[in-house]
mmCIF file with all atom_site columns, C-alpha atoms and ligand atoms in Angstrom:
data_model
loop_
_atom_site.group_PDB
_atom_site.id
_atom_site.type_symbol
_atom_site.label_atom_id
_atom_site.label_alt_id
_atom_site.label_comp_id
_atom_site.label_asym_id
_atom_site.label_entity_id
_atom_site.label_seq_id
_atom_site.pdbx_PDB_ins_code
_atom_site.Cartn_x
_atom_site.Cartn_y
_atom_site.Cartn_z
_atom_site.occupancy
_atom_site.B_iso_or_equiv
_atom_site.pdbx_formal_charge
_atom_site.auth_seq_id
_atom_site.auth_comp_id
_atom_site.auth_asym_id
_atom_site.auth_atom_id
_atom_site.pdbx_PDB_model_num
ATOM   1   C  CA  . MET A 1 1   ? 10.542  18.485  -49.350 1.00 60.00 ? 333 MET A CA  1
ATOM   2   C  CA  . SER A 1 2   ? 13.229  20.723  -47.992 1.00 74.00 ? 334 SER A CA  1
ATOM   3   C  CA  . LYS A 1 3   ? 14.440  21.597  -44.580 1.00 84.00 ? 335 LYS A CA  1
ATOM   4   C  CA  . LEU A 1 4   ? 15.479  24.874  -43.103 1.00 88.00 ? 336 LEU A CA  1
ATOM   5   C  CA  . CYS A 1 5   ? 18.992  25.890  -42.178 1.00 89.00 ? 337 CYS A CA  1
ATOM   6   C  CA  . PRO A 1 6   ? 19.188  26.202  -38.409 1.00 88.00 ? 338 PRO A CA  1
ATOM   7   C  CA  . GLN A 1 7   ? 21.691  29.041  -38.815 1.00 89.00 ? 339 GLN A CA  1
ATOM   8   C  CA  . CYS A 1 8   ? 20.041  31.389  -41.346 1.00 93.00 ? 340 CYS A CA  1
ATOM   9   C  CA  . GLY A 1 9   ? 16.660  29.813  -41.932 1.00 90.00 ? 341 GLY A CA  1
ATOM   10  C  CA  . ALA A 1 10  ? 17.180  29.393  -45.659 1.00 90.00 ? 342 ALA A CA  1
ATOM   11  C  CA  . PRO A 1 11  ? 15.533  26.378  -47.283 1.00 89.00 ? 343 PRO A CA  1
ATOM   12  C  CA  . ALA A 1 12  ? 18.032  23.616  -47.977 1.00 87.00 ? 344 ALA A CA  1
ATOM   13  C  CA  . PRO A 1 13  ? 17.642  20.435  -50.060 1.00 86.00 ? 345 PRO A CA  1
ATOM   14  C  CA  . GLU A 1 14  ? 16.765  17.290  -48.191 1.00 84.00 ? 346 GLU A CA  1
ATOM   15  C  CA  . ASN A 1 15  ? 20.064  15.516  -48.564 1.00 83.00 ? 347 ASN A CA  1
ATOM   16  C  CA  . THR A 1 16  ? 22.435  18.401  -48.028 1.00 85.00 ? 348 THR A CA  1
ATOM   17  C  CA  . THR A 1 17  ? 24.700  18.501  -45.015 1.00 87.00 ? 349 THR A CA  1
ATOM   18  C  CA  . LYS A 1 18  ? 25.799  22.078  -45.471 1.00 89.00 ? 350 LYS A CA  1
ATOM   19  C  CA  . CYS A 1 19  ? 23.771  25.240  -46.012 1.00 90.00 ? 351 CYS A CA  1
ATOM   20  C  CA  . GLU A 1 20  ? 24.385  26.713  -49.448 1.00 89.00 ? 352 GLU A CA  1
ATOM   21  C  CA  . TYR A 1 21  ? 23.832  30.259  -48.139 1.00 90.00 ? 353 TYR A CA  1
ATOM   22  C  CA  . CYS A 1 22  ? 25.745  30.462  -44.889 1.00 93.00 ? 354 CYS A CA  1
ATOM   23  C  CA  . GLY A 1 23  ? 27.734  27.230  -44.826 1.00 90.00 ? 355 GLY A CA  1
ATOM   24  C  CA  . ALA A 1 24  ? 26.346  26.024  -41.533 1.00 90.00 ? 356 ALA A CA  1
ATOM   25  C  CA  . ALA A 1 25  ? 26.212  22.286  -40.992 1.00 89.00 ? 357 ALA A CA  1
ATOM   26  C  CA  . ILE A 1 26  ? 22.765  20.820  -41.353 1.00 86.00 ? 358 ILE A CA  1
ATOM   27  C  CA  . ALA A 1 27  ? 21.876  17.507  -39.828 1.00 81.00 ? 359 ALA A CA  1
ATOM   28  C  CA  . ASN A 1 28  ? 20.992  15.092  -42.561 1.00 72.00 ? 360 ASN A CA  1
ATOM   29  C  CA  . ASN A 1 29  ? 18.375  13.292  -40.579 1.00 61.00 ? 361 ASN A CA  1
ATOM   30  C  CA  . THR A 1 30  ? 15.511  15.731  -40.238 1.00 50.00 ? 362 THR A CA  1
ATOM   31  C  CA  . THR A 1 31  ? 13.574  13.526  -37.885 1.00 52.00 ? 363 THR A CA  1
ATOM   32  C  CA  . SER A 1 32  ? 16.333  13.655  -35.303 1.00 48.00 ? 364 SER A CA  1
ATOM   33  C  CA  . ALA A 1 33  ? 15.980  17.407  -35.046 1.00 51.00 ? 365 ALA A CA  1
ATOM   34  C  CA  . THR A 1 34  ? 12.241  17.851  -35.316 1.00 57.00 ? 366 THR A CA  1
ATOM   35  C  CA  . ALA A 1 35  ? 10.571  14.668  -34.164 1.00 56.00 ? 367 ALA A CA  1
ATOM   36  C  CA  . GLN A 1 36  ? 12.242  14.457  -30.794 1.00 61.00 ? 368 GLN A CA  1
ATOM   37  C  CA  . PRO A 1 37  ? 9.511   14.168  -28.213 1.00 65.00 ? 369 PRO A CA  1
ATOM   38  C  CA  . ALA A 1 38  ? 9.475   16.980  -25.748 1.00 70.00 ? 370 ALA A CA  1
ATOM   39  C  CA  . PRO A 1 39  ? 11.151  15.854  -22.568 1.00 73.00 ? 371 PRO A CA  1
ATOM   40  C  CA  . GLN A 1 40  ? 8.475   14.522  -20.304 1.00 72.00 ? 372 GLN A CA  1
ATOM   41  C  CA  . PRO A 1 41  ? 8.511   15.873  -16.799 1.00 73.00 ? 373 PRO A CA  1
ATOM   42  C  CA  . GLN A 1 42  ? 9.838   13.117  -14.625 1.00 73.00 ? 374 GLN A CA  1
ATOM   43  C  CA  . VAL A 1 43  ? 7.126   11.916  -12.337 1.00 71.00 ? 375 VAL A CA  1
ATOM   44  C  CA  . VAL A 1 44  ? 8.672   10.802  -9.127  1.00 70.00 ? 376 VAL A CA  1
ATOM   45  C  CA  . TYR A 1 45  ? 6.477   8.503   -7.147  1.00 67.00 ? 377 TYR A CA  1
ATOM   46  C  CA  . VAL A 1 46  ? 7.230   8.903   -3.514  1.00 65.00 ? 378 VAL A CA  1
ATOM   47  C  CA  . ARG A 1 47  ? 6.487   5.539   -2.053  1.00 64.00 ? 379 ARG A CA  1
ATOM   48  C  CA  . GLN A 1 48  ? 4.523   6.043   1.090   1.00 58.00 ? 380 GLN A CA  1
ATOM   49  C  CA  . PRO A 1 49  ? 4.817   3.258   3.604   1.00 60.00 ? 381 PRO A CA  1
ATOM   50  C  CA  . GLN A 1 50  ? 1.489   1.448   3.740   1.00 59.00 ? 382 GLN A CA  1
ATOM   51  C  CA  . GLY A 1 51  ? -1.027  2.428   6.325   1.00 54.00 ? 383 GLY A CA  1
ATOM   52  C  CA  . VAL A 1 52  ? 0.745   5.575   7.401   1.00 62.00 ? 384 VAL A CA  1
ATOM   53  C  CA  . ASN A 1 53  ? -0.884  6.725   10.563  1.00 69.00 ? 385 ASN A CA  1
ATOM   54  C  CA  . PRO A 1 54  ? 0.669   9.195   12.967  1.00 76.00 ? 386 PRO A CA  1
ATOM   55  C  CA  . GLU A 1 55  ? -0.950  7.437   15.904  1.00 80.00 ? 387 GLU A CA  1
ATOM   56  C  CA  . ARG A 1 56  ? 0.491   4.147   14.841  1.00 87.00 ? 388 ARG A CA  1
ATOM   57  C  CA  . ALA A 1 57  ? 3.707   4.544   16.784  1.00 87.00 ? 389 ALA A CA  1
ATOM   58  C  CA  . ASN A 1 58  ? 1.604   4.616   19.929  1.00 90.00 ? 390 ASN A CA  1
ATOM   59  C  CA  . TRP A 1 59  ? -0.282  1.432   19.168  1.00 93.00 ? 391 TRP A CA  1
ATOM   60  C  CA  . PRO A 1 60  ? 0.419   -1.263  21.739  1.00 94.00 ? 392 PRO A CA  1
ATOM   61  C  CA  . VAL A 1 61  ? 2.484   -4.274  20.837  1.00 95.00 ? 393 VAL A CA  1
ATOM   62  C  CA  . LYS A 1 62  ? 0.427   -7.423  20.511  1.00 96.00 ? 394 LYS A CA  1
ATOM   63  C  CA  . ASN A 1 63  ? 1.174   -10.953 19.548  1.00 96.00 ? 395 ASN A CA  1
ATOM   64  C  CA  . LYS A 1 64  ? -0.847  -12.631 16.833  1.00 96.00 ? 396 LYS A CA  1
ATOM   65  C  CA  . VAL A 1 65  ? -0.301  -16.141 18.121  1.00 96.00 ? 397 VAL A CA  1
ATOM   66  C  CA  . VAL A 1 66  ? -1.297  -15.154 21.657  1.00 96.00 ? 398 VAL A CA  1
ATOM   67  C  CA  . ALA A 1 67  ? -4.448  -13.472 20.319  1.00 97.00 ? 399 ALA A CA  1
ATOM   68  C  CA  . ALA A 1 68  ? -5.297  -16.523 18.230  1.00 97.00 ? 400 ALA A CA  1
ATOM   69  C  CA  . LEU A 1 69  ? -4.716  -18.952 21.114  1.00 97.00 ? 401 LEU A CA  1
ATOM   70  C  CA  . LEU A 1 70  ? -6.820  -16.844 23.461  1.00 97.00 ? 402 LEU A CA  1
ATOM   71  C  CA  . ALA A 1 71  ? -9.565  -16.752 20.855  1.00 97.00 ? 403 ALA A CA  1
ATOM   72  C  CA  . ILE A 1 72  ? -9.510  -20.508 20.320  1.00 97.00 ? 404 ILE A CA  1
ATOM   73  C  CA  . LEU A 1 73  ? -9.074  -21.570 23.974  1.00 96.00 ? 405 LEU A CA  1
ATOM   74  C  CA  . LEU A 1 74  ? -10.852 -18.793 25.850  1.00 95.00 ? 406 LEU A CA  1
ATOM   75  C  CA  . GLY A 1 75  ? -13.014 -17.384 23.071  1.00 94.00 ? 407 GLY A CA  1
ATOM   76  C  CA  . SER A 1 76  ? -16.212 -18.191 24.922  1.00 93.00 ? 408 SER A CA  1
ATOM   77  C  CA  . LEU A 1 77  ? -15.211 -15.686 27.612  1.00 94.00 ? 409 LEU A CA  1
ATOM   78  C  CA  . GLY A 1 78  ? -14.119 -13.066 25.087  1.00 95.00 ? 410 GLY A CA  1
ATOM   79  C  CA  . ILE A 1 79  ? -10.637 -12.965 26.575  1.00 96.00 ? 411 ILE A CA  1
ATOM   80  C  CA  . HIS A 1 80  ? -9.072  -12.372 23.148  1.00 97.00 ? 412 HIS A CA  1
ATOM   81  C  CA  . LYS A 1 81  ? -11.362 -9.371  22.693  1.00 97.00 ? 413 LYS A CA  1
ATOM   82  C  CA  . PHE A 1 82  ? -10.058 -7.835  25.888  1.00 96.00 ? 414 PHE A CA  1
ATOM   83  C  CA  . TYR A 1 83  ? -6.530  -8.670  24.797  1.00 97.00 ? 415 TYR A CA  1
ATOM   84  C  CA  . LEU A 1 84  ? -7.122  -6.992  21.452  1.00 96.00 ? 416 LEU A CA  1
ATOM   85  C  CA  . GLY A 1 85  ? -8.550  -3.883  23.052  1.00 95.00 ? 417 GLY A CA  1
ATOM   86  C  CA  . GLN A 1 86  ? -12.174 -4.544  22.078  1.00 96.00 ? 418 GLN A CA  1
ATOM   87  C  CA  . SER A 1 87  ? -13.503 -4.622  25.625  1.00 95.00 ? 419 SER A CA  1
ATOM   88  C  CA  . GLY A 1 88  ? -17.066 -3.881  24.526  1.00 96.00 ? 420 GLY A CA  1
ATOM   89  C  CA  . LYS A 1 89  ? -17.176 -7.011  22.420  1.00 96.00 ? 421 LYS A CA  1
ATOM   90  C  CA  . GLY A 1 90  ? -15.377 -8.883  25.177  1.00 96.00 ? 422 GLY A CA  1
ATOM   91  C  CA  . VAL A 1 91  ? -18.207 -8.058  27.556  1.00 96.00 ? 423 VAL A CA  1
ATOM   92  C  CA  . LEU A 1 92  ? -20.750 -9.262  24.992  1.00 95.00 ? 424 LEU A CA  1
ATOM   93  C  CA  . TYR A 1 93  ? -18.887 -12.547 24.636  1.00 96.00 ? 425 TYR A CA  1
ATOM   94  C  CA  . LEU A 1 94  ? -18.804 -12.854 28.404  1.00 94.00 ? 426 LEU A CA  1
ATOM   95  C  CA  . LEU A 1 95  ? -22.547 -12.211 28.704  1.00 95.00 ? 427 LEU A CA  1
ATOM   96  C  CA  . PHE A 1 96  ? -23.383 -14.802 26.075  1.00 95.00 ? 428 PHE A CA  1
ATOM   97  C  CA  . PHE A 1 97  ? -20.758 -17.401 26.856  1.00 91.00 ? 429 PHE A CA  1
ATOM   98  C  CA  . TRP A 1 98  ? -23.465 -19.831 28.016  1.00 93.00 ? 430 TRP A CA  1
ATOM   99  C  CA  . THR A 1 99  ? -24.906 -19.940 24.493  1.00 95.00 ? 431 THR A CA  1
ATOM   100 C  CA  . TYR A 1 100 ? -21.665 -21.444 23.119  1.00 91.00 ? 432 TYR A CA  1
ATOM   101 C  CA  . ILE A 1 101 ? -21.921 -18.946 20.278  1.00 95.00 ? 433 ILE A CA  1
ATOM   102 C  CA  . PRO A 1 102 ? -18.916 -16.942 21.541  1.00 95.00 ? 434 PRO A CA  1
ATOM   103 C  CA  . SER A 1 103 ? -16.772 -20.059 21.691  1.00 94.00 ? 435 SER A CA  1
ATOM   104 C  CA  . LEU A 1 104 ? -17.678 -20.820 18.094  1.00 95.00 ? 436 LEU A CA  1
ATOM   105 C  CA  . LEU A 1 105 ? -16.959 -17.211 17.075  1.00 96.00 ? 437 LEU A CA  1
ATOM   106 C  CA  . GLY A 1 106 ? -13.713 -17.328 19.043  1.00 97.00 ? 438 GLY A CA  1
ATOM   107 C  CA  . LEU A 1 107 ? -12.631 -20.441 17.204  1.00 96.00 ? 439 LEU A CA  1
ATOM   108 C  CA  . ILE A 1 108 ? -13.357 -18.832 13.850  1.00 97.00 ? 440 ILE A CA  1
ATOM   109 C  CA  . GLU A 1 109 ? -11.633 -15.605 14.892  1.00 97.00 ? 441 GLU A CA  1
ATOM   110 C  CA  . GLY A 1 110 ? -8.607  -17.461 16.167  1.00 97.00 ? 442 GLY A CA  1
ATOM   111 C  CA  . ILE A 1 111 ? -8.181  -19.212 12.844  1.00 97.00 ? 443 ILE A CA  1
ATOM   112 C  CA  . THR A 1 112 ? -8.793  -15.962 10.974  1.00 96.00 ? 444 THR A CA  1
ATOM   113 C  CA  . ILE A 1 113 ? -6.148  -14.200 13.059  1.00 97.00 ? 445 ILE A CA  1
ATOM   114 C  CA  . LEU A 1 114 ? -3.650  -16.983 12.457  1.00 95.00 ? 446 LEU A CA  1
ATOM   115 C  CA  . CYS A 1 115 ? -4.273  -16.813 8.722   1.00 96.00 ? 447 CYS A CA  1
ATOM   116 C  CA  . SER A 1 116 ? -4.383  -13.028 8.427   1.00 95.00 ? 448 SER A CA  1
ATOM   117 C  CA  . ASN A 1 117 ? -1.328  -11.206 7.263   1.00 95.00 ? 449 ASN A CA  1
ATOM   118 C  CA  . ASP A 1 118 ? 0.593   -9.180  9.821   1.00 94.00 ? 450 ASP A CA  1
ATOM   119 C  CA  . GLU A 1 119 ? -0.220  -5.844  8.219   1.00 93.00 ? 451 GLU A CA  1
ATOM   120 C  CA  . ASN A 1 120 ? -3.968  -6.464  8.185   1.00 94.00 ? 452 ASN A CA  1
ATOM   121 C  CA  . PHE A 1 121 ? -3.856  -7.728  11.748  1.00 95.00 ? 453 PHE A CA  1
ATOM   122 C  CA  . GLN A 1 122 ? -2.064  -4.615  12.949  1.00 94.00 ? 454 GLN A CA  1
ATOM   123 C  CA  . ILE A 1 123 ? -4.469  -2.262  11.199  1.00 92.00 ? 455 ILE A CA  1
ATOM   124 C  CA  . LYS A 1 124 ? -7.582  -4.130  12.234  1.00 93.00 ? 456 LYS A CA  1
ATOM   125 C  CA  . TYR A 1 125 ? -6.690  -4.210  15.906  1.00 94.00 ? 457 TYR A CA  1
ATOM   126 C  CA  . LYS A 1 126 ? -4.630  -1.011  15.990  1.00 93.00 ? 458 LYS A CA  1
ATOM   127 C  CA  . CYS A 1 127 ? -1.588  -2.701  17.372  1.00 94.00 ? 459 CYS A CA  1
ATOM   128 C  CA  . ARG A 1 128 ? 1.985   -3.420  16.417  1.00 93.00 ? 460 ARG A CA  1
ATOM   129 C  CA  . ILE A 1 129 ? 3.469   -6.854  16.130  1.00 90.00 ? 461 ILE A CA  1
ATOM   130 C  CA  . GLY A 1 130 ? 6.445   -6.817  18.417  1.00 74.00 ? 462 GLY A CA  1
HETATM 131 ZN ZN1 . ZN  B 2 .   ? 22.226  28.854  -43.757 1.00 78.51 ? 378 ZN  B ZN1 1
#
């Protein structure tokens, strides 16, 4: 095994530190010169804020606790649906309030809203928590 002089390219013995032809210094550790991994291109991860949405700045400010209380107390009338901007569903709740199903759904939704994380709440109802 021999290495090559970096200066003149002449073969040099493994343990030599100096080229016998041109006198150039030769690194004794061959691996340091040849086995260096090529520099990897640095991958820069640009951290996007979650749920980036250009419209988002225009979303109305809503309060989770208010929404949850409306759902639990006035769920049978769909008031929380109107509050959360889902008027269509609000009307449905209103039409079926006499079946008690909306009040049950409202109770479940109120608890779900209370337990949901702020980010999910904001995305689901297209609102901002003020
Ligand atoms: Zn040389």
